[in-house]
mmCIF file of C-alpha atoms and ligand atoms in Angstrom:
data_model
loop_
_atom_site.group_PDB
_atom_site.id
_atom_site.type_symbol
_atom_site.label_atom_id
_atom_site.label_comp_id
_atom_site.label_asym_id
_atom_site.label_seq_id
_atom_site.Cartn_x
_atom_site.Cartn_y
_atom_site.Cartn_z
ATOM 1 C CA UNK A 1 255.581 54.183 145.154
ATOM 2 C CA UNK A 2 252.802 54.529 147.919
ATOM 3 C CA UNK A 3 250.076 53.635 145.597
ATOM 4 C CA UNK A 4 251.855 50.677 144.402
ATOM 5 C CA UNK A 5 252.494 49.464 147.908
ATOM 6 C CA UNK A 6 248.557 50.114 148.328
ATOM 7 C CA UNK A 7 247.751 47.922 145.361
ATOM 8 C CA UNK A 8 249.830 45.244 146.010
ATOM 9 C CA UNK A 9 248.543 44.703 149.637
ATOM 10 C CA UNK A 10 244.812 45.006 148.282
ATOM 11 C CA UNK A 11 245.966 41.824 146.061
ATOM 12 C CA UNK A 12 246.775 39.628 149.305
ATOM 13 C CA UNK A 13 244.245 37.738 150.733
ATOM 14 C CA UNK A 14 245.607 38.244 154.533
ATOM 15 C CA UNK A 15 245.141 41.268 156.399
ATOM 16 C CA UNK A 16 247.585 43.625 155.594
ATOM 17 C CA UNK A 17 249.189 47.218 156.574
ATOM 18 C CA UNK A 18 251.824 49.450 155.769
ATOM 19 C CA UNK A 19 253.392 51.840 158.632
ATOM 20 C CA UNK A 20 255.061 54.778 157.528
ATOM 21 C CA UNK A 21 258.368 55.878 159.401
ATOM 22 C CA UNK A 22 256.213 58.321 161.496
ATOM 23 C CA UNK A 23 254.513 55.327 162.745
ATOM 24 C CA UNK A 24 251.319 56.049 161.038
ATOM 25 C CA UNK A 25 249.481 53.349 158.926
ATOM 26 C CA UNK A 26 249.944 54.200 155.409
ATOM 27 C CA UNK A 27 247.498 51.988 153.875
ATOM 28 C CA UNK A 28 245.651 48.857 155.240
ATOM 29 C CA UNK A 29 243.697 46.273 152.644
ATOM 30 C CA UNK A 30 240.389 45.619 153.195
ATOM 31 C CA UNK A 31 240.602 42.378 155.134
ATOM 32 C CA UNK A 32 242.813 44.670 157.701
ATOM 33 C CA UNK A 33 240.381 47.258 157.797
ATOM 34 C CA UNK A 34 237.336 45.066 158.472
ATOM 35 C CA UNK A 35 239.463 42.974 161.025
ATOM 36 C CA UNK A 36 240.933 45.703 162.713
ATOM 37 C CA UNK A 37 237.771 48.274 162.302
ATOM 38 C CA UNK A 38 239.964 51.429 160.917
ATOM 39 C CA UNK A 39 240.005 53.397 157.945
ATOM 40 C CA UNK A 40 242.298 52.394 154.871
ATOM 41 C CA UNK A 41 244.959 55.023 156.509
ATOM 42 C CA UNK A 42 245.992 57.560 158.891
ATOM 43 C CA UNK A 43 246.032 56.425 162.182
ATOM 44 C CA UNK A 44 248.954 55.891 164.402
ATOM 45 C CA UNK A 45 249.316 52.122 163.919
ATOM 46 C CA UNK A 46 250.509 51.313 167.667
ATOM 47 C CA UNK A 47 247.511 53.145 168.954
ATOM 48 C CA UNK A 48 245.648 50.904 166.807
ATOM 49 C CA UNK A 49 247.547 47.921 167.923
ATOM 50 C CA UNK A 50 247.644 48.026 172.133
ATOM 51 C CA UNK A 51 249.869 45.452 172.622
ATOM 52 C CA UNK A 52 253.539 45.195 174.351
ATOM 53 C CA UNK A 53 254.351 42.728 172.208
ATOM 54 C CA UNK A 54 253.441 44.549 168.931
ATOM 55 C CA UNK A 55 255.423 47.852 169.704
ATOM 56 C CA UNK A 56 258.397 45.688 171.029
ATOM 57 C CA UNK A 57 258.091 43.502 167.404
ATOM 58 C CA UNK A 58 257.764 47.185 165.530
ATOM 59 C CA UNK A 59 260.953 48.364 167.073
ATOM 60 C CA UNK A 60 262.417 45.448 166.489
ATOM 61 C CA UNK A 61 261.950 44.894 162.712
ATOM 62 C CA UNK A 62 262.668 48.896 162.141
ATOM 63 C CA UNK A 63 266.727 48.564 163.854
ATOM 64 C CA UNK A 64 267.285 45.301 162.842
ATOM 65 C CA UNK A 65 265.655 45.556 159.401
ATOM 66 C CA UNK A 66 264.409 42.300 159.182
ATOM 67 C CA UNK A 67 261.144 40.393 159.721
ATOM 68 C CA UNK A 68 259.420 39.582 162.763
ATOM 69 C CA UNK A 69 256.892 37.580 163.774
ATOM 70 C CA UNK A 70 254.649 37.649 167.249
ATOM 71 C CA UNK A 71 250.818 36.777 168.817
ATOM 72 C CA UNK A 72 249.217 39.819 169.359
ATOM 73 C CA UNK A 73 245.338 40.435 170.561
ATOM 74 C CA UNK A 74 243.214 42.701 169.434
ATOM 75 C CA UNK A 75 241.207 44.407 172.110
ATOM 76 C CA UNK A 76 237.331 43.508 170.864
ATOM 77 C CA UNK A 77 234.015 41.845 171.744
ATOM 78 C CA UNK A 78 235.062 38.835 171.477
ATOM 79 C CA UNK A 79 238.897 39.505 171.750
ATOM 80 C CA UNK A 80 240.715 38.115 168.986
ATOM 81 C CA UNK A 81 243.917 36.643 168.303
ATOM 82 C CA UNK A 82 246.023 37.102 165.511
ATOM 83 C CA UNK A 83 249.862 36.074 164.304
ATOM 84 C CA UNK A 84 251.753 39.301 163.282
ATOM 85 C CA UNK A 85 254.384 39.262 160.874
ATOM 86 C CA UNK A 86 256.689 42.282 160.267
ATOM 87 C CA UNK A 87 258.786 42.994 157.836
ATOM 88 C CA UNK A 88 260.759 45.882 156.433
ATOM 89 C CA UNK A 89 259.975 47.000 152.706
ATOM 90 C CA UNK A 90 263.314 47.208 150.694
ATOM 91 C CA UNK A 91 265.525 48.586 153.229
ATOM 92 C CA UNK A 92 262.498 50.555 155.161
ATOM 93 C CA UNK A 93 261.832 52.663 157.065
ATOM 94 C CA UNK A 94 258.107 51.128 155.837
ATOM 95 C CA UNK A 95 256.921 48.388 157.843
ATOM 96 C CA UNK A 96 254.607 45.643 156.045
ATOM 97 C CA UNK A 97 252.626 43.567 158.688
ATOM 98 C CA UNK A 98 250.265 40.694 157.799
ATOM 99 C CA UNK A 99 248.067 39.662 160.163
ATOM 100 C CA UNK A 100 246.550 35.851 160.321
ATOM 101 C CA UNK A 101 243.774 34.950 162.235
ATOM 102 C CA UNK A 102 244.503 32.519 165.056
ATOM 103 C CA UNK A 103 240.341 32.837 166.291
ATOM 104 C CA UNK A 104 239.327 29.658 164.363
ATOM 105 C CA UNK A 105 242.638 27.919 164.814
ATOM 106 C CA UNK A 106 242.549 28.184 168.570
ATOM 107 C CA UNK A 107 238.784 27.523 168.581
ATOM 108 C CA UNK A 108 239.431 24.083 167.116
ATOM 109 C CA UNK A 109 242.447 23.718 169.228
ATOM 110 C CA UNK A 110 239.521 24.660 172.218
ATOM 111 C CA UNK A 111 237.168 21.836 170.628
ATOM 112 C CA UNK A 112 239.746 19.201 170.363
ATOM 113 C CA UNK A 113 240.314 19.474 174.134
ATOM 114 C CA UNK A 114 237.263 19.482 175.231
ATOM 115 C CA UNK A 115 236.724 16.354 173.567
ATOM 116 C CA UNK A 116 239.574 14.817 175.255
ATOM 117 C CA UNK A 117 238.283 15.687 178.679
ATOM 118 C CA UNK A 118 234.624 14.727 178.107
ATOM 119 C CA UNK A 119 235.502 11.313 176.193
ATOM 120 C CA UNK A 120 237.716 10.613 179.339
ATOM 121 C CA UNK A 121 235.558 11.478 181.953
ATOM 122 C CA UNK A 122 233.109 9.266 180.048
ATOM 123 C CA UNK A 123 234.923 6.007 180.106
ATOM 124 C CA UNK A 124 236.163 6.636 183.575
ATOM 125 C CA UNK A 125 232.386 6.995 185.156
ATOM 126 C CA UNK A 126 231.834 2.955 184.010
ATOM 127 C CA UNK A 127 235.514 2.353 185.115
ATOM 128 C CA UNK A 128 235.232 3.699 188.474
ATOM 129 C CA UNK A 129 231.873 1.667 188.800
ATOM 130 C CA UNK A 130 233.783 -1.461 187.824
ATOM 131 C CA UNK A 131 236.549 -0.888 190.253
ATOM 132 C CA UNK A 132 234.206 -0.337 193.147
ATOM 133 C CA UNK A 133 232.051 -3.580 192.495
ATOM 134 C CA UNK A 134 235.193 -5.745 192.216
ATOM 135 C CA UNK A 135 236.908 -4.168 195.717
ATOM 136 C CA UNK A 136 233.467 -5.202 197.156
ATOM 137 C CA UNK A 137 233.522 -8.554 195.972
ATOM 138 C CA UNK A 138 236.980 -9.142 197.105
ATOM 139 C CA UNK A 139 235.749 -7.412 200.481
ATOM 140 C CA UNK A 140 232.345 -7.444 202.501
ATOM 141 C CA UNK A 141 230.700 -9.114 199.855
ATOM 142 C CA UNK A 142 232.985 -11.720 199.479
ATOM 143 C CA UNK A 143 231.254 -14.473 200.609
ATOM 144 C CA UNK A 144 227.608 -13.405 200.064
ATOM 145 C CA UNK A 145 226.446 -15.479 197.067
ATOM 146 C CA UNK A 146 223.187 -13.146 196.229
ATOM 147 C CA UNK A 147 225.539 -9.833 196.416
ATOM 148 C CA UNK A 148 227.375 -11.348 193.672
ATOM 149 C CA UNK A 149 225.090 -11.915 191.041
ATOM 150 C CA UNK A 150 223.844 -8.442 190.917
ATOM 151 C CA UNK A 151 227.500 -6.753 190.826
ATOM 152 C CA UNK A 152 228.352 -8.862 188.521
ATOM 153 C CA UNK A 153 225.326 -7.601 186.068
ATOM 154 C CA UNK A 154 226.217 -4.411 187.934
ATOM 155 C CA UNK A 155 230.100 -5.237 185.800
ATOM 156 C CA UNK A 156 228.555 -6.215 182.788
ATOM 157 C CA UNK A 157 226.361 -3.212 181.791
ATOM 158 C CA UNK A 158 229.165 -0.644 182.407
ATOM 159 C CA UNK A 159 231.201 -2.905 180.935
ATOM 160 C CA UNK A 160 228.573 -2.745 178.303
ATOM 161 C CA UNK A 161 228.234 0.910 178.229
ATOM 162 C CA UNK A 162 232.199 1.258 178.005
ATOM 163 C CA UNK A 163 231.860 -0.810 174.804
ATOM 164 C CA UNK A 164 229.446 1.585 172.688
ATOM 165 C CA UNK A 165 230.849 4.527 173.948
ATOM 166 C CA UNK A 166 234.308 2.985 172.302
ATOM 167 C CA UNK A 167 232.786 1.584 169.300
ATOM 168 C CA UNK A 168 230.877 5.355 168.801
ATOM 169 C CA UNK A 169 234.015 6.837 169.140
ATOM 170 C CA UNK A 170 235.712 4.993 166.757
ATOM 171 C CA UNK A 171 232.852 5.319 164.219
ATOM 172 C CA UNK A 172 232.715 8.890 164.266
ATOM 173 C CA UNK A 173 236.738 9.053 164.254
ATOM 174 C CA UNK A 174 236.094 6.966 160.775
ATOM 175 C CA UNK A 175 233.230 8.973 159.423
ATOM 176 C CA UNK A 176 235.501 12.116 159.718
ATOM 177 C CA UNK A 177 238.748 10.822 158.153
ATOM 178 C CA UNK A 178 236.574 10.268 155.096
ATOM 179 C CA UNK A 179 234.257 13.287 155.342
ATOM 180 C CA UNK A 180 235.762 14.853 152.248
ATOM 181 C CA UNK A 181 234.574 11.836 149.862
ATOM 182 C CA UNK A 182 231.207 12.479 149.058
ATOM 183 C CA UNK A 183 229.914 8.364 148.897
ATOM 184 C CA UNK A 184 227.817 7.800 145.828
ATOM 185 C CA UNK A 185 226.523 4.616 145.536
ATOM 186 C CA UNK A 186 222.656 3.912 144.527
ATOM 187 C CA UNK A 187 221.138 3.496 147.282
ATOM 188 C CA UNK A 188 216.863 3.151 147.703
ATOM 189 C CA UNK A 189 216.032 4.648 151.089
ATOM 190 C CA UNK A 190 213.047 2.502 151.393
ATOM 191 C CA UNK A 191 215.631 -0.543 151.934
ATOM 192 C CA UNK A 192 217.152 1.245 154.504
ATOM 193 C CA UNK A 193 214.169 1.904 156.370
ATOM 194 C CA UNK A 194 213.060 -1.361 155.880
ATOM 195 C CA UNK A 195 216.264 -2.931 157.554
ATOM 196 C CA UNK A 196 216.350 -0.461 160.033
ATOM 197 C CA UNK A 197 212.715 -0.928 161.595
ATOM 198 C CA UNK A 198 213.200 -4.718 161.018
ATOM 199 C CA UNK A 199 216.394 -4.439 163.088
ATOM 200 C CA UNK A 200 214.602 -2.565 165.658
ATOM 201 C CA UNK A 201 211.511 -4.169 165.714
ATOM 202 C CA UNK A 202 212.675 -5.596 169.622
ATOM 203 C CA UNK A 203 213.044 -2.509 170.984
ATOM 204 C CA UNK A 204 209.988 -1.006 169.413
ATOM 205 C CA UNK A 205 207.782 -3.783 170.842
ATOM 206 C CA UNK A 206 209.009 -3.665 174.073
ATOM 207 C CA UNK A 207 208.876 -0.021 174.659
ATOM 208 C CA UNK A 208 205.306 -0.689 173.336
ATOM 209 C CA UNK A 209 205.786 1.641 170.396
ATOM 210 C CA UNK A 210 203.967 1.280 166.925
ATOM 211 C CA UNK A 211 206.597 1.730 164.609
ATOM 212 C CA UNK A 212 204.742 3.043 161.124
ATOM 213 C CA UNK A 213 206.149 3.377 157.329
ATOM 214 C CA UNK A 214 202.895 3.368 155.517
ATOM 215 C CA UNK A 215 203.767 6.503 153.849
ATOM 216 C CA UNK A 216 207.163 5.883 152.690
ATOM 217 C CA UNK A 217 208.285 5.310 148.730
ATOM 218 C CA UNK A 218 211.069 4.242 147.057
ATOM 219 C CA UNK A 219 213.496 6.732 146.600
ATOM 220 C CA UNK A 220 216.700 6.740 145.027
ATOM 221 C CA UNK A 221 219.566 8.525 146.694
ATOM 222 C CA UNK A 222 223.368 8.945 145.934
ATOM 223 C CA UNK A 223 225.015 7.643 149.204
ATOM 224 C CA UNK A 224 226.700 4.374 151.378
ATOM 225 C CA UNK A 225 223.946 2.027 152.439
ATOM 226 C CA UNK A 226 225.768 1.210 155.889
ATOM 227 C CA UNK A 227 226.048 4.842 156.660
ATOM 228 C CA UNK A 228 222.600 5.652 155.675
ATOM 229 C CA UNK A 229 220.859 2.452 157.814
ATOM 230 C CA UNK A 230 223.222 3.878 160.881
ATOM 231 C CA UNK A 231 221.781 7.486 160.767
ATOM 232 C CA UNK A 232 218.252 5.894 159.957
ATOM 233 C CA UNK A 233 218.382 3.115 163.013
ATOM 234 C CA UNK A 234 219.848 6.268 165.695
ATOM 235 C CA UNK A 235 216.999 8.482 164.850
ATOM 236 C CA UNK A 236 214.437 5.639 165.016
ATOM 237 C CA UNK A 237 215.949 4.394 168.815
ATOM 238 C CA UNK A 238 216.130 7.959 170.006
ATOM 239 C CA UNK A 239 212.501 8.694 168.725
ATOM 240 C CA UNK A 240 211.835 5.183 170.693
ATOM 241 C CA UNK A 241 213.845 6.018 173.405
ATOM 242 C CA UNK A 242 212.844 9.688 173.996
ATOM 243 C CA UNK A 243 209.843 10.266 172.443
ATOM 244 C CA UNK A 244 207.985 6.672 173.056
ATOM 245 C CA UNK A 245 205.709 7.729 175.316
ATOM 246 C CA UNK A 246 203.642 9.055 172.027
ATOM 247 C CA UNK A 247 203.371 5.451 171.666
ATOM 248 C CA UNK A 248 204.252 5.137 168.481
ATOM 249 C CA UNK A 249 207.045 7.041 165.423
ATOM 250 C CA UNK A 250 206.448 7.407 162.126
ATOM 251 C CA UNK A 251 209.079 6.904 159.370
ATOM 252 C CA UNK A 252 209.089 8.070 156.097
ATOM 253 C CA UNK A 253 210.861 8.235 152.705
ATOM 254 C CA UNK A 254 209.764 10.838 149.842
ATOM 255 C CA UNK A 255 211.474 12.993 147.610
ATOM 256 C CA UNK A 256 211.119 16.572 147.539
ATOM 257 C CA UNK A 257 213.016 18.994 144.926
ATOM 258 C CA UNK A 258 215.813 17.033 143.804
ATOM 259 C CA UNK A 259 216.403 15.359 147.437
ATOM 260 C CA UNK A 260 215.641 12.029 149.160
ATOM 261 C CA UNK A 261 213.952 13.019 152.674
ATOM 262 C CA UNK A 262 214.004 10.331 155.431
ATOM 263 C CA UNK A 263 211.537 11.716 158.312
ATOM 264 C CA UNK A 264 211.509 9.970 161.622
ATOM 265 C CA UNK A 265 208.518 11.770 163.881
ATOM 266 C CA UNK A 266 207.473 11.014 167.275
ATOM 267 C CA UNK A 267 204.693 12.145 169.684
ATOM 268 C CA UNK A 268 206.685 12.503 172.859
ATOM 269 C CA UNK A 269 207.501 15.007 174.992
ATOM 270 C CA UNK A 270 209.495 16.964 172.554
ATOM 271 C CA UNK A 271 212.074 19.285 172.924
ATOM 272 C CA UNK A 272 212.822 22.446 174.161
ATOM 273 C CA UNK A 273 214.185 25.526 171.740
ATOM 274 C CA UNK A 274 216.834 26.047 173.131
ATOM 275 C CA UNK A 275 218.640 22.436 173.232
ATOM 276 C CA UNK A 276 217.948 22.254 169.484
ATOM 277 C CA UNK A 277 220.673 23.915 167.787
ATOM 278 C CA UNK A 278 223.218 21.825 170.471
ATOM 279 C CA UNK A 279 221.774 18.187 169.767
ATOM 280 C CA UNK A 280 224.363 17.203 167.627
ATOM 281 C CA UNK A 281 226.983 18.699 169.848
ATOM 282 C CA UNK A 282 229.166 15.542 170.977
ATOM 283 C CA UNK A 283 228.104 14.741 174.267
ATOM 284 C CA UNK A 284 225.321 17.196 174.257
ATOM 285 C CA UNK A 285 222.217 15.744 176.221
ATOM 286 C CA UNK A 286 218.993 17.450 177.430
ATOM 287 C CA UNK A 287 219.397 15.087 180.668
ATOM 288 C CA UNK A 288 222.682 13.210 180.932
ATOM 289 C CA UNK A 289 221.066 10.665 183.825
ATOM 290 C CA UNK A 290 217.951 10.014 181.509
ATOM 291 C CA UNK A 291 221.236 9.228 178.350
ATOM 292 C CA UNK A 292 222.699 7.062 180.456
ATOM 293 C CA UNK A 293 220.196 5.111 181.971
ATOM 294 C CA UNK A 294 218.449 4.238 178.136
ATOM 295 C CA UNK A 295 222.091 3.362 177.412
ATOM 296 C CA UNK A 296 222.865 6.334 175.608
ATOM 297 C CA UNK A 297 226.346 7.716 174.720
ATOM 298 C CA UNK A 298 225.872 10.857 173.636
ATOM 299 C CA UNK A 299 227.421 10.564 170.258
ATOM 300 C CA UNK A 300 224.295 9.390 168.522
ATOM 301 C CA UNK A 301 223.604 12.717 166.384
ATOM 302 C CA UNK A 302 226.610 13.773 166.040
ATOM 303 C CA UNK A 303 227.502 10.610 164.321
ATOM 304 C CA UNK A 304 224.170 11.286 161.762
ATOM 305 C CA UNK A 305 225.259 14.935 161.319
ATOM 306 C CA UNK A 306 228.397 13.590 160.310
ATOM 307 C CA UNK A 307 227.606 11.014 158.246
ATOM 308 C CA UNK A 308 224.923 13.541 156.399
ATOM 309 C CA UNK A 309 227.519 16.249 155.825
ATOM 310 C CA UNK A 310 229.758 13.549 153.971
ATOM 311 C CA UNK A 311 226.752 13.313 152.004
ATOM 312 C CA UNK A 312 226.018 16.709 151.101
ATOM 313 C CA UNK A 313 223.161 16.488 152.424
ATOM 314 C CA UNK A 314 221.423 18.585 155.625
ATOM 315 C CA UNK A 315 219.362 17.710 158.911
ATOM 316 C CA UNK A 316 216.234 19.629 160.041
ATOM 317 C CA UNK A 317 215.106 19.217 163.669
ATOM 318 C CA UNK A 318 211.612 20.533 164.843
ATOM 319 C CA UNK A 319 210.110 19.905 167.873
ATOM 320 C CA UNK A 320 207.671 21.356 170.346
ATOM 321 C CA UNK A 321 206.924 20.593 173.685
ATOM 322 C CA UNK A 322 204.308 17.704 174.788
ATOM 323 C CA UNK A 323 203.429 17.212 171.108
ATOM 324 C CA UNK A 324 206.730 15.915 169.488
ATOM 325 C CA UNK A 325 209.818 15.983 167.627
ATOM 326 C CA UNK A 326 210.500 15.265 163.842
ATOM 327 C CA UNK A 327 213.985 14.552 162.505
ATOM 328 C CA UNK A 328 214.433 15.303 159.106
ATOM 329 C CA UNK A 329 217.147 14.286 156.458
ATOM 330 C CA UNK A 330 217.902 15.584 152.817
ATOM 331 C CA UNK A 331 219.689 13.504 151.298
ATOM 332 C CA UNK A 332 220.825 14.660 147.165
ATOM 333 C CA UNK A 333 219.296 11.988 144.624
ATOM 334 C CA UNK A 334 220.888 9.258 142.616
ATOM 335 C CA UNK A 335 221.870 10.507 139.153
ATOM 336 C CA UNK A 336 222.493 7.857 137.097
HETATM 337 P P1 LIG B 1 222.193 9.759 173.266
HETATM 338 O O1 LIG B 1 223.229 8.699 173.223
HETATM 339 O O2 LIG B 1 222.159 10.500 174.559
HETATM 340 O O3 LIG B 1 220.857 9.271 172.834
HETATM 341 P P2 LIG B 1 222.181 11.460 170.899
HETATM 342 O O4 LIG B 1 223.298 12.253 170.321
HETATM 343 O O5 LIG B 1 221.553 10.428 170.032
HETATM 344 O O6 LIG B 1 222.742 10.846 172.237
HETATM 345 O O7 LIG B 1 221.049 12.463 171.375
HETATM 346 C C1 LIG B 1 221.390 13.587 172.161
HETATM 347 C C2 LIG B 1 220.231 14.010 173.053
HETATM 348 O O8 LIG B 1 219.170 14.547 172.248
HETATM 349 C C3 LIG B 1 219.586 12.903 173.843
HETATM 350 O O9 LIG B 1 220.301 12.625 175.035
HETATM 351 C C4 LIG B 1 218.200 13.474 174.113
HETATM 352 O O10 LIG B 1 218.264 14.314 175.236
HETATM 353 C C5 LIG B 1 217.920 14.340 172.884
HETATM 354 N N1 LIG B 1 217.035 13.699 171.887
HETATM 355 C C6 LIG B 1 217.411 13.054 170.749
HETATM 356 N N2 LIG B 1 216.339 12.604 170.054
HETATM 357 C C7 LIG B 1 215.245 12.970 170.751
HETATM 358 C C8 LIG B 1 213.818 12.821 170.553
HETATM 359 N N3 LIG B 1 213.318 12.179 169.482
HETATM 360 N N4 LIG B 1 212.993 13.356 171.485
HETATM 361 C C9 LIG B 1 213.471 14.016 172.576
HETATM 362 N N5 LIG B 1 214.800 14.200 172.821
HETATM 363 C C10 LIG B 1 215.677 13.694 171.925
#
């Protein structure tokens, strides 16, 4: 009987135990043992498990002889938190607990916060500007004629800036709902990069940055044109934007072993290591005052990660400091 019980738990994906009527684990699958860091059996299971609630839930399932089901955390580096469900085998005295693993769950459940309270705080910064110029034109300024015209641009840009941050939102919010459909249209990324510098040909000039494409070829890749111009024109502003003081950013389209690579490289001031891995964190900035004040949002690479990983495709960022960064995208080619 004991070796079935052992077999059948090995089957479940879940981490699973058995606990004798002496209170010692009988046998633990292998998801258990790596979760919980025992051996398959033979230690006293509420030893193993420190937790109130666990020895309450244990006691519990044993006299009333039926399932139970409670949060418990396991002591760790990190900690970690897992649903516990107990149940009686047949009529007992064995106890079968599975364990699920609420780390990820609650991690997401962290993430999703977070973006609440940054995404707020960043519409309320322009807000709170608007209020303020509009109680001083109703107030001390009221009458002063000069005053006026410059809160009133003061009005429109963080009006302005409220408006991207919106729009970015909501194009990211529709980038993820569709993540799961790979897009597969034929799509040549010299095109794109031809739109995109055309489109940003203002900008370019009067940062007084060379924008260069000599090297780029056609090249056929499996993907949505709109998508692929957005994630082309954000790396090309933020090369501007960031790295302009190179002077100029060179854009490219090759393939390379069964990919399309877009490569957007500037000569700036680069960036350090450590912000690397975080860049296409929502809302991550090197400088938030230097974001805001080139009208950033924030959202700009984590849109193009996005909008890559519904692609199936994968972003390389290198970078060092005072020479330059270079953004690249792999993008899978168009089969016909
Ligand atoms: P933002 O709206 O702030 O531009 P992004 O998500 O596009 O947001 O970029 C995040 C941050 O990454 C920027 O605020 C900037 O600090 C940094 N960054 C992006 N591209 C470059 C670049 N080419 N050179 C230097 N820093 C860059």
């Amino acid at each position: 009987m004991m070796m079935a019980t052992a077999e059948l738990i090995a089957a479940l994906p879940d981490a699973a135990l058995v606990i004798g009527a002496d209170g010692v684990v009988s046998a633990a699958n292998a998801p258990a043992q790596e979760a919980l860091q025992i051996p398959p059996q033979g230690l006293i299971a509420t030893t193993l498990i420190r937790h109130s609630g666990f020895v309450n839930a244990l006691g519990e399932a044993r006299q009333a002889g039926q399932p139970v089901t409670t949060d418990i955390e396991i002591q760790g580096r990190p900690p970690r938190q897992f649903s516990a469900h107990l149940a009686p085998i047949g009529k007992g005295p064995e106890i079968l607990v599975v364990l699920r693993d609420l780390t990820r769950e609650q991690r997401i459940e962290r993430m999703r916060s977070d973006f609440v309270a940054n995404a707020s705080h960043e519409m309320r910064t322009p807000l709170a500007a608007i209020i303020g110029t509009i109680e001083t034109l109703q107030g001390p300024a009221r009458n002063d004629a000069k005053a006026r015209e410059t809160f009133l641009e003061t009005m429109l840009l963080q009006a302005r800036r409220m408006k991207r941050l919106i729009d970015d939102l909501l194009t990211l919010s529709r980038i993820e709902l569709n993540e799961h459909v790979r897009p597969n249209a034929r799509v040549d990324l010299l095109d794109v990069v031809r739109q995109a510098k055309s489109n940003l040909m203002a900008l370019a000039k009067e940062s007084n940055v060379d924008l260069k494409t000599e090297a780029s070829r056609s090249t056929l890749v499996a993907g949505d044109a709109d998508e692929l111009l957005q994630v082309t024109q954000n790396l090309i502003e933020n090369a501007i934007k960031y790295g302009g003081g190179g002077g100029a950013v060179e854009i490219t389209c090759l393939e390379q072993k069964g990919s399309g690579v877009l490569r957007v490289q500037d000569f700036g001031r680069g960036i350090a290591e450590d912000h690397i891995p975080r860049l296409t964190e929502r809302f991550y900035r090197v400088s938030t005052q230097e974001s805001r004040a080139r009208g950033g949002t924030g959202l700009g690479l984590a849109i193009v990660k996005h909008i890559i990983s519904r692609h199936r495709g994968k972003l390389e960022i290198s970078s060092q400091l005072g020479k330059g960064s270079t953004f690249s995208v792999h993008i899978p080619r168009y089969v016909s």
